[in-house]
Amino acid sequence: MTDSYRHQGMRRQLVDELRQKGIRDERVLEAMNTLPRHIFLDNAFEEWAYQDQPFPIAAGQTISQPYTVAYMTELLDVRKRDKVLEIGTGSGYQAAILAMLGARVFSIERQKELYESAKILLEKLGFSRIRLFFRDGYKGLAEFGPFDRIIVTAGAPYIPEPLKQQLKIGGILVIPVGEDIQTMFRITRRSETEFEEEKKGSFRFVPFLGGTK
Ligand code: SAH
């Protein structure tokens, strides 16, 4: 697991590309400039790690496209010490970015294989404070809530009520909603009963599935 000058150079270029594509939050760009994405992919695919593309990881899942990670993280507007829940740990890359922004990260994965490999990798990289759970994300993580921020990194057919209920007042949920192509929703909890809904761009995610595997 080395991070060479070459990797760093490719990462800088990727970050420039993200800036050109409209990402403005310098803290997000800085985190993405620092975290070696190639370490989250299989060795054989190092060369692909700094293309702005999603990429297959184990268990038929994908590590999200860097632009998507940057876009969602920007929408989430994370502040230091925020309690953040991620649904869909996958490779662990998004969780690591959130931790680098100073968040207290809780992340849920429904596939055992991914949960276990992310746990090993994140620990190896020094992110031992990220708390990982092998669970069904549809239920959220009630015993650790409420959360300042919740981010769902799989395409959801609808917005699960438990996730809305686990938001603090003023909290933000970012979730891609739709069957085939998803619309990015940002939901802000305004009061016990009121939620403000904003619709953003279109994306394509692997599906948000029920149950564990
Ligand atoms: N955030 C990840 C992206 C992974 S792709 C990364 O940075 O690499 C989406 C992930 O969501 C997959 O790993 C998939 O297994 C997981 N997922 C899908 N439905 C889920 C559910 N109900 N609960 C938890 N994880 C789920």
PDB file of C-alpha atoms and ligand atoms in Angstrom:
ATOM      1  CA  MET A   1       0.000   0.000   0.000  1.00  0.00           C
ATOM      2  CA  THR A   2       2.205   2.784  -1.189  1.00  0.00           C
ATOM      3  CA  ASP A   3       1.248   6.273  -2.171  1.00  0.00           C
ATOM      4  CA  SER A   4       3.814   7.452  -4.689  1.00  0.00           C
ATOM      5  CA  TYR A   5       4.431  10.898  -6.196  1.00  0.00           C
ATOM      6  CA  ARG A   6       2.762   9.567  -9.286  1.00  0.00           C
ATOM      7  CA  HIS A   7      -0.399   8.714  -7.384  1.00  0.00           C
ATOM      8  CA  GLN A   8      -0.316  12.124  -5.750  1.00  0.00           C
ATOM      9  CA  GLY A   9       0.030  13.785  -9.133  1.00  0.00           C
ATOM     10  CA  MET A  10      -2.902  11.856 -10.562  1.00  0.00           C
ATOM     11  CA  ARG A  11      -4.941  12.790  -7.512  1.00  0.00           C
ATOM     12  CA  ARG A  12      -4.202  16.487  -7.971  1.00  0.00           C
ATOM     13  CA  GLN A  13      -5.402  16.234 -11.551  1.00  0.00           C
ATOM     14  CA  LEU A  14      -8.569  14.477 -10.480  1.00  0.00           C
ATOM     15  CA  VAL A  15      -9.239  17.214  -7.940  1.00  0.00           C
ATOM     16  CA  ASP A  16      -8.726  19.876 -10.622  1.00  0.00           C
ATOM     17  CA  GLU A  17     -11.229  18.015 -12.766  1.00  0.00           C
ATOM     18  CA  LEU A  18     -13.745  17.984  -9.897  1.00  0.00           C
ATOM     19  CA  ARG A  19     -13.249  21.726  -9.447  1.00  0.00           C
ATOM     20  CA  GLN A  20     -13.916  22.252 -13.147  1.00  0.00           C
ATOM     21  CA  LYS A  21     -17.054  20.150 -12.881  1.00  0.00           C
ATOM     22  CA  GLY A  22     -18.379  22.544 -10.256  1.00  0.00           C
ATOM     23  CA  ILE A  23     -17.292  21.274  -6.849  1.00  0.00           C
ATOM     24  CA  ARG A  24     -16.596  24.362  -4.731  1.00  0.00           C
ATOM     25  CA  ASP A  25     -16.121  23.171  -1.163  1.00  0.00           C
ATOM     26  CA  GLU A  26     -12.374  23.416  -0.624  1.00  0.00           C
ATOM     27  CA  ARG A  27     -12.487  21.187   2.439  1.00  0.00           C
ATOM     28  CA  VAL A  28     -14.009  18.398   0.368  1.00  0.00           C
ATOM     29  CA  LEU A  29     -11.478  18.923  -2.416  1.00  0.00           C
ATOM     30  CA  GLU A  30      -8.640  18.921   0.099  1.00  0.00           C
ATOM     31  CA  ALA A  31      -9.801  15.649   1.657  1.00  0.00           C
ATOM     32  CA  MET A  32     -10.037  14.038  -1.777  1.00  0.00           C
ATOM     33  CA  ASN A  33      -6.607  15.366  -2.636  1.00  0.00           C
ATOM     34  CA  THR A  34      -5.203  13.736   0.486  1.00  0.00           C
ATOM     35  CA  LEU A  35      -6.935  10.332   0.628  1.00  0.00           C
ATOM     36  CA  PRO A  36      -5.363   7.721  -1.722  1.00  0.00           C
ATOM     37  CA  ARG A  37      -8.359   6.311  -3.631  1.00  0.00           C
ATOM     38  CA  HIS A  38      -6.233   3.612  -5.258  1.00  0.00           C
ATOM     39  CA  ILE A  39      -5.849   1.876  -1.901  1.00  0.00           C
ATOM     40  CA  PHE A  40      -9.617   1.285  -1.896  1.00  0.00           C
ATOM     41  CA  LEU A  41      -9.475  -0.582  -5.216  1.00  0.00           C
ATOM     42  CA  ASP A  42      -7.941  -3.915  -6.048  1.00  0.00           C
ATOM     43  CA  ASN A  43      -4.206  -3.613  -6.803  1.00  0.00           C
ATOM     44  CA  ALA A  44      -4.687  -4.496 -10.441  1.00  0.00           C
ATOM     45  CA  PHE A  45      -6.801  -1.389 -10.983  1.00  0.00           C
ATOM     46  CA  GLU A  46      -4.485   1.261  -9.600  1.00  0.00           C
ATOM     47  CA  GLU A  47      -4.372   2.970 -12.939  1.00  0.00           C
ATOM     48  CA  TRP A  48      -8.129   3.498 -12.897  1.00  0.00           C
ATOM     49  CA  ALA A  49      -8.340   4.911  -9.434  1.00  0.00           C
ATOM     50  CA  TYR A  50      -7.890   8.529 -10.489  1.00  0.00           C
ATOM     51  CA  GLN A  51     -10.297   8.522 -13.401  1.00  0.00           C
ATOM     52  CA  ASP A  52     -13.558  10.212 -12.571  1.00  0.00           C
ATOM     53  CA  GLN A  53     -15.470   6.935 -12.822  1.00  0.00           C
ATOM     54  CA  PRO A  54     -17.226   4.472 -10.560  1.00  0.00           C
ATOM     55  CA  PHE A  55     -15.422   1.169 -10.237  1.00  0.00           C
ATOM     56  CA  PRO A  56     -16.350  -2.412  -9.345  1.00  0.00           C
ATOM     57  CA  ILE A  57     -15.342  -3.585  -5.862  1.00  0.00           C
ATOM     58  CA  ALA A  58     -16.210  -6.996  -4.333  1.00  0.00           C
ATOM     59  CA  ALA A  59     -19.679  -8.539  -4.090  1.00  0.00           C
ATOM     60  CA  GLY A  60     -21.027  -6.925  -7.257  1.00  0.00           C
ATOM     61  CA  GLN A  61     -20.858  -3.423  -5.748  1.00  0.00           C
ATOM     62  CA  THR A  62     -19.079  -0.258  -6.803  1.00  0.00           C
ATOM     63  CA  ILE A  63     -16.998   2.485  -5.301  1.00  0.00           C
ATOM     64  CA  SER A  64     -18.861   5.643  -6.290  1.00  0.00           C
ATOM     65  CA  GLN A  65     -17.533   8.015  -8.930  1.00  0.00           C
ATOM     66  CA  PRO A  66     -15.294  10.676  -7.345  1.00  0.00           C
ATOM     67  CA  TYR A  67     -17.585  13.433  -8.650  1.00  0.00           C
ATOM     68  CA  THR A  68     -20.547  11.777  -6.921  1.00  0.00           C
ATOM     69  CA  VAL A  69     -18.646  11.480  -3.629  1.00  0.00           C
ATOM     70  CA  ALA A  70     -17.605  15.132  -3.853  1.00  0.00           C
ATOM     71  CA  TYR A  71     -21.102  16.299  -4.835  1.00  0.00           C
ATOM     72  CA  MET A  72     -22.864  14.413  -2.051  1.00  0.00           C
ATOM     73  CA  THR A  73     -20.291  15.426   0.553  1.00  0.00           C
ATOM     74  CA  GLU A  74     -20.673  19.064  -0.480  1.00  0.00           C
ATOM     75  CA  LEU A  75     -24.483  18.806  -0.208  1.00  0.00           C
ATOM     76  CA  LEU A  76     -24.146  17.205   3.208  1.00  0.00           C
ATOM     77  CA  ASP A  77     -22.284  20.272   4.505  1.00  0.00           C
ATOM     78  CA  VAL A  78     -20.503  18.423   7.315  1.00  0.00           C
ATOM     79  CA  ARG A  79     -19.159  20.369  10.264  1.00  0.00           C
ATOM     80  CA  LYS A  80     -16.459  19.195  12.646  1.00  0.00           C
ATOM     81  CA  ARG A  81     -17.736  16.851  15.365  1.00  0.00           C
ATOM     82  CA  ASP A  82     -21.006  16.210  13.479  1.00  0.00           C
ATOM     83  CA  LYS A  83     -22.449  12.788  14.075  1.00  0.00           C
ATOM     84  CA  VAL A  84     -22.791  11.356  10.577  1.00  0.00           C
ATOM     85  CA  LEU A  85     -24.498   8.138   9.517  1.00  0.00           C
ATOM     86  CA  GLU A  86     -23.575   6.608   6.178  1.00  0.00           C
ATOM     87  CA  ILE A  87     -25.650   3.820   4.639  1.00  0.00           C
ATOM     88  CA  GLY A  88     -23.611   1.630   2.265  1.00  0.00           C
ATOM     89  CA  THR A  89     -20.021   1.396   3.519  1.00  0.00           C
ATOM     90  CA  GLY A  90     -18.850  -0.424   0.373  1.00  0.00           C
ATOM     91  CA  SER A  91     -15.111   0.167   0.054  1.00  0.00           C
ATOM     92  CA  GLY A  92     -15.018   2.586   2.988  1.00  0.00           C
ATOM     93  CA  TYR A  93     -13.833   5.494   0.827  1.00  0.00           C
ATOM     94  CA  GLN A  94     -16.784   7.816   1.499  1.00  0.00           C
ATOM     95  CA  ALA A  95     -16.631   7.031   5.219  1.00  0.00           C
ATOM     96  CA  ALA A  96     -12.939   7.981   5.271  1.00  0.00           C
ATOM     97  CA  ILE A  97     -13.652  11.287   3.491  1.00  0.00           C
ATOM     98  CA  LEU A  98     -16.297  12.114   6.103  1.00  0.00           C
ATOM     99  CA  ALA A  99     -13.878  11.278   8.917  1.00  0.00           C
ATOM    100  CA  MET A 100     -11.262  13.558   7.364  1.00  0.00           C
ATOM    101  CA  LEU A 101     -13.760  16.415   7.565  1.00  0.00           C
ATOM    102  CA  GLY A 102     -13.845  15.894  11.308  1.00  0.00           C
ATOM    103  CA  ALA A 103     -17.137  13.990  11.484  1.00  0.00           C
ATOM    104  CA  ARG A 104     -17.855  11.209  13.946  1.00  0.00           C
ATOM    105  CA  VAL A 105     -18.737   8.544  11.416  1.00  0.00           C
ATOM    106  CA  PHE A 106     -21.100   5.577  11.744  1.00  0.00           C
ATOM    107  CA  SER A 107     -21.453   3.469   8.605  1.00  0.00           C
ATOM    108  CA  ILE A 108     -23.727   0.510   7.829  1.00  0.00           C
ATOM    109  CA  GLU A 109     -23.186  -2.204   5.217  1.00  0.00           C
ATOM    110  CA  ARG A 110     -25.546  -5.088   4.403  1.00  0.00           C
ATOM    111  CA  GLN A 111     -22.934  -7.367   2.801  1.00  0.00           C
ATOM    112  CA  LYS A 112     -20.708  -9.202   5.254  1.00  0.00           C
ATOM    113  CA  GLU A 113     -17.797  -9.471   2.864  1.00  0.00           C
ATOM    114  CA  LEU A 114     -17.655  -5.714   2.279  1.00  0.00           C
ATOM    115  CA  TYR A 115     -18.213  -4.901   5.938  1.00  0.00           C
ATOM    116  CA  GLU A 116     -15.242  -7.062   6.871  1.00  0.00           C
ATOM    117  CA  SER A 117     -12.847  -5.825   4.222  1.00  0.00           C
ATOM    118  CA  ALA A 118     -13.699  -2.174   4.917  1.00  0.00           C
ATOM    119  CA  LYS A 119     -13.108  -2.761   8.614  1.00  0.00           C
ATOM    120  CA  ILE A 120      -9.627  -4.151   7.997  1.00  0.00           C
ATOM    121  CA  LEU A 121      -8.687  -1.470   5.493  1.00  0.00           C
ATOM    122  CA  LEU A 122      -9.946   1.503   7.506  1.00  0.00           C
ATOM    123  CA  GLU A 123      -8.126   0.293  10.574  1.00  0.00           C
ATOM    124  CA  LYS A 124      -4.940  -0.177   8.603  1.00  0.00           C
ATOM    125  CA  LEU A 125      -5.236   3.388   7.337  1.00  0.00           C
ATOM    126  CA  GLY A 126      -5.664   4.719  10.870  1.00  0.00           C
ATOM    127  CA  PHE A 127      -9.427   5.387  10.742  1.00  0.00           C
ATOM    128  CA  SER A 128     -10.110   3.267  13.783  1.00  0.00           C
ATOM    129  CA  ARG A 129     -12.649   5.765  15.113  1.00  0.00           C
ATOM    130  CA  ILE A 130     -15.050   5.096  12.230  1.00  0.00           C
ATOM    131  CA  ARG A 131     -17.724   2.775  13.586  1.00  0.00           C
ATOM    132  CA  LEU A 132     -18.854   0.102  11.143  1.00  0.00           C
ATOM    133  CA  PHE A 133     -21.988  -2.016  11.413  1.00  0.00           C
ATOM    134  CA  PHE A 134     -23.145  -5.096   9.556  1.00  0.00           C
ATOM    135  CA  ARG A 135     -26.870  -4.343   9.338  1.00  0.00           C
ATOM    136  CA  ASP A 136     -29.776  -3.427   7.118  1.00  0.00           C
ATOM    137  CA  GLY A 137     -29.524   0.305   6.517  1.00  0.00           C
ATOM    138  CA  TYR A 138     -33.277   0.710   5.965  1.00  0.00           C
ATOM    139  CA  LYS A 139     -33.635   0.716   9.736  1.00  0.00           C
ATOM    140  CA  GLY A 140     -30.903   3.276  10.341  1.00  0.00           C
ATOM    141  CA  LEU A 141     -29.048   3.085  13.636  1.00  0.00           C
ATOM    142  CA  ALA A 142     -31.583   4.176  16.232  1.00  0.00           C
ATOM    143  CA  GLU A 143     -29.480   3.447  19.304  1.00  0.00           C
ATOM    144  CA  PHE A 144     -26.757   5.885  18.164  1.00  0.00           C
ATOM    145  CA  GLY A 145     -29.069   8.582  16.818  1.00  0.00           C
ATOM    146  CA  PRO A 146     -30.180  11.202  16.317  1.00  0.00           C
ATOM    147  CA  PHE A 147     -27.652  12.257  13.686  1.00  0.00           C
ATOM    148  CA  ASP A 148     -26.594  15.654  12.385  1.00  0.00           C
ATOM    149  CA  ARG A 149     -26.181  14.212   8.905  1.00  0.00           C
ATOM    150  CA  ILE A 150     -27.218  11.034   7.089  1.00  0.00           C
ATOM    151  CA  ILE A 151     -25.906  10.017   3.669  1.00  0.00           C
ATOM    152  CA  VAL A 152     -27.222   7.074   1.634  1.00  0.00           C
ATOM    153  CA  THR A 153     -24.827   5.824  -1.046  1.00  0.00           C
ATOM    154  CA  ALA A 154     -27.166   3.347  -2.791  1.00  0.00           C
ATOM    155  CA  GLY A 155     -30.175   4.098  -5.015  1.00  0.00           C
ATOM    156  CA  ALA A 156     -33.299   4.069  -2.842  1.00  0.00           C
ATOM    157  CA  PRO A 157     -36.788   3.272  -4.212  1.00  0.00           C
ATOM    158  CA  TYR A 158     -38.234   5.614  -1.560  1.00  0.00           C
ATOM    159  CA  ILE A 159     -37.061   7.576   1.481  1.00  0.00           C
ATOM    160  CA  PRO A 160     -37.108   5.264   4.514  1.00  0.00           C
ATOM    161  CA  GLU A 161     -39.023   6.839   7.380  1.00  0.00           C
ATOM    162  CA  PRO A 162     -36.567   5.626  10.094  1.00  0.00           C
ATOM    163  CA  LEU A 163     -33.800   7.671   8.469  1.00  0.00           C
ATOM    164  CA  LYS A 164     -35.897  10.852   8.590  1.00  0.00           C
ATOM    165  CA  GLN A 165     -36.804  10.135  12.188  1.00  0.00           C
ATOM    166  CA  GLN A 166     -33.135   9.672  13.153  1.00  0.00           C
ATOM    167  CA  LEU A 167     -32.235  13.213  12.014  1.00  0.00           C
ATOM    168  CA  LYS A 168     -31.747  15.972  14.568  1.00  0.00           C
ATOM    169  CA  ILE A 169     -33.776  19.159  14.057  1.00  0.00           C
ATOM    170  CA  GLY A 170     -31.690  21.092  11.529  1.00  0.00           C
ATOM    171  CA  GLY A 171     -30.130  17.822  10.371  1.00  0.00           C
ATOM    172  CA  ILE A 172     -29.621  16.939   6.701  1.00  0.00           C
ATOM    173  CA  LEU A 173     -30.258  13.693   4.808  1.00  0.00           C
ATOM    174  CA  VAL A 174     -28.742  13.251   1.339  1.00  0.00           C
ATOM    175  CA  ILE A 175     -30.225  10.327  -0.575  1.00  0.00           C
ATOM    176  CA  PRO A 176     -30.482   9.318  -4.248  1.00  0.00           C
ATOM    177  CA  VAL A 177     -34.090   8.292  -4.954  1.00  0.00           C
ATOM    178  CA  GLY A 178     -35.423   6.395  -7.964  1.00  0.00           C
ATOM    179  CA  GLU A 179     -35.518   2.937  -9.520  1.00  0.00           C
ATOM    180  CA  ASP A 180     -33.210   3.054 -12.521  1.00  0.00           C
ATOM    181  CA  ILE A 181     -31.814   6.559 -12.483  1.00  0.00           C
ATOM    182  CA  GLN A 182     -31.918   8.439  -9.192  1.00  0.00           C
ATOM    183  CA  THR A 183     -32.584  12.056  -8.327  1.00  0.00           C
ATOM    184  CA  MET A 184     -30.447  13.361  -5.497  1.00  0.00           C
ATOM    185  CA  PHE A 185     -32.624  14.607  -2.634  1.00  0.00           C
ATOM    186  CA  ARG A 186     -31.465  16.817   0.183  1.00  0.00           C
ATOM    187  CA  ILE A 187     -33.871  16.736   3.090  1.00  0.00           C
ATOM    188  CA  THR A 188     -33.531  19.150   5.978  1.00  0.00           C
ATOM    189  CA  ARG A 189     -35.450  18.546   9.154  1.00  0.00           C
ATOM    190  CA  ARG A 190     -37.009  21.864  10.151  1.00  0.00           C
ATOM    191  CA  SER A 191     -39.003  20.684  13.166  1.00  0.00           C
ATOM    192  CA  GLU A 192     -40.338  17.542  14.777  1.00  0.00           C
ATOM    193  CA  THR A 193     -42.818  17.180  11.904  1.00  0.00           C
ATOM    194  CA  GLU A 194     -41.536  19.386   9.042  1.00  0.00           C
ATOM    195  CA  PHE A 195     -39.006  18.319   6.431  1.00  0.00           C
ATOM    196  CA  GLU A 196     -37.812  20.538   3.606  1.00  0.00           C
ATOM    197  CA  GLU A 197     -37.107  18.675   0.380  1.00  0.00           C
ATOM    198  CA  GLU A 198     -34.740  19.841  -2.375  1.00  0.00           C
ATOM    199  CA  LYS A 199     -34.153  17.935  -5.602  1.00  0.00           C
ATOM    200  CA  LYS A 200     -30.702  18.057  -7.160  1.00  0.00           C
ATOM    201  CA  GLY A 201     -29.029  16.294 -10.116  1.00  0.00           C
ATOM    202  CA  SER A 202     -29.471  12.802 -11.592  1.00  0.00           C
ATOM    203  CA  PHE A 203     -27.195   9.886 -10.768  1.00  0.00           C
ATOM    204  CA  ARG A 204     -27.024   6.140 -11.137  1.00  0.00           C
ATOM    205  CA  PHE A 205     -26.295   3.991  -8.080  1.00  0.00           C
ATOM    206  CA  VAL A 206     -26.312   0.302  -7.195  1.00  0.00           C
ATOM    207  CA  PRO A 207     -29.636  -0.512  -5.477  1.00  0.00           C
ATOM    208  CA  PHE A 208     -30.476   0.061  -1.839  1.00  0.00           C
ATOM    209  CA  LEU A 209     -31.651  -3.458  -0.905  1.00  0.00           C
ATOM    210  CA  GLY A 210     -33.399  -4.706   2.197  1.00  0.00           C
ATOM    211  CA  GLY A 211     -31.984  -7.294   4.610  1.00  0.00           C
ATOM    212  CA  THR A 212     -28.400  -8.427   5.117  1.00  0.00           C
ATOM    213  CA  LYS A 213     -26.330 -10.845   3.060  1.00  0.00           C
TER     214      LYS A 213
HETATM  215  N1  SAH B   1     -19.996   4.483  -0.043  1.00  0.00           N
HETATM  216  C1  SAH B   1     -19.429   3.397  -0.804  1.00  0.00           C
HETATM  217  C2  SAH B   1     -20.253   3.113  -2.053  1.00  0.00           C
HETATM  218  C3  SAH B   1     -20.672   1.702  -2.053  1.00  0.00           C
HETATM  219  S1  SAH B   1     -21.942   1.243  -3.218  1.00  0.00           S
HETATM  220  C4  SAH B   1     -17.963   3.655  -1.110  1.00  0.00           C
HETATM  221  O1  SAH B   1     -17.468   4.747  -0.799  1.00  0.00           O
HETATM  222  O2  SAH B   1     -17.284   2.759  -1.630  1.00  0.00           O
HETATM  223  C5  SAH B   1     -23.338   1.085  -2.150  1.00  0.00           C
HETATM  224  C6  SAH B   1     -23.243   0.098  -1.022  1.00  0.00           C
HETATM  225  O3  SAH B   1     -24.498   0.086  -0.355  1.00  0.00           O
HETATM  226  C7  SAH B   1     -22.964  -1.347  -1.418  1.00  0.00           C
HETATM  227  O4  SAH B   1     -21.827  -1.794  -0.780  1.00  0.00           O
HETATM  228  C8  SAH B   1     -24.221  -2.093  -0.960  1.00  0.00           C
HETATM  229  O5  SAH B   1     -23.948  -3.412  -0.506  1.00  0.00           O
HETATM  230  C9  SAH B   1     -24.710  -1.204   0.158  1.00  0.00           C
HETATM  231  N2  SAH B   1     -26.132  -1.350   0.510  1.00  0.00           N
HETATM  232  C10 SAH B   1     -27.183  -1.540  -0.309  1.00  0.00           C
HETATM  233  N3  SAH B   1     -28.318  -1.660   0.404  1.00  0.00           N
HETATM  234  C11 SAH B   1     -27.979  -1.528   1.725  1.00  0.00           C
HETATM  235  C12 SAH B   1     -28.696  -1.586   2.974  1.00  0.00           C
HETATM  236  N4  SAH B   1     -30.008  -1.813   3.025  1.00  0.00           N
HETATM  237  N5  SAH B   1     -28.001  -1.399   4.111  1.00  0.00           N
HETATM  238  C13 SAH B   1     -26.660  -1.182   4.111  1.00  0.00           C
HETATM  239  N6  SAH B   1     -25.926  -1.142   2.971  1.00  0.00           N
HETATM  240  C14 SAH B   1     -26.568  -1.313   1.796  1.00  0.00           C
END
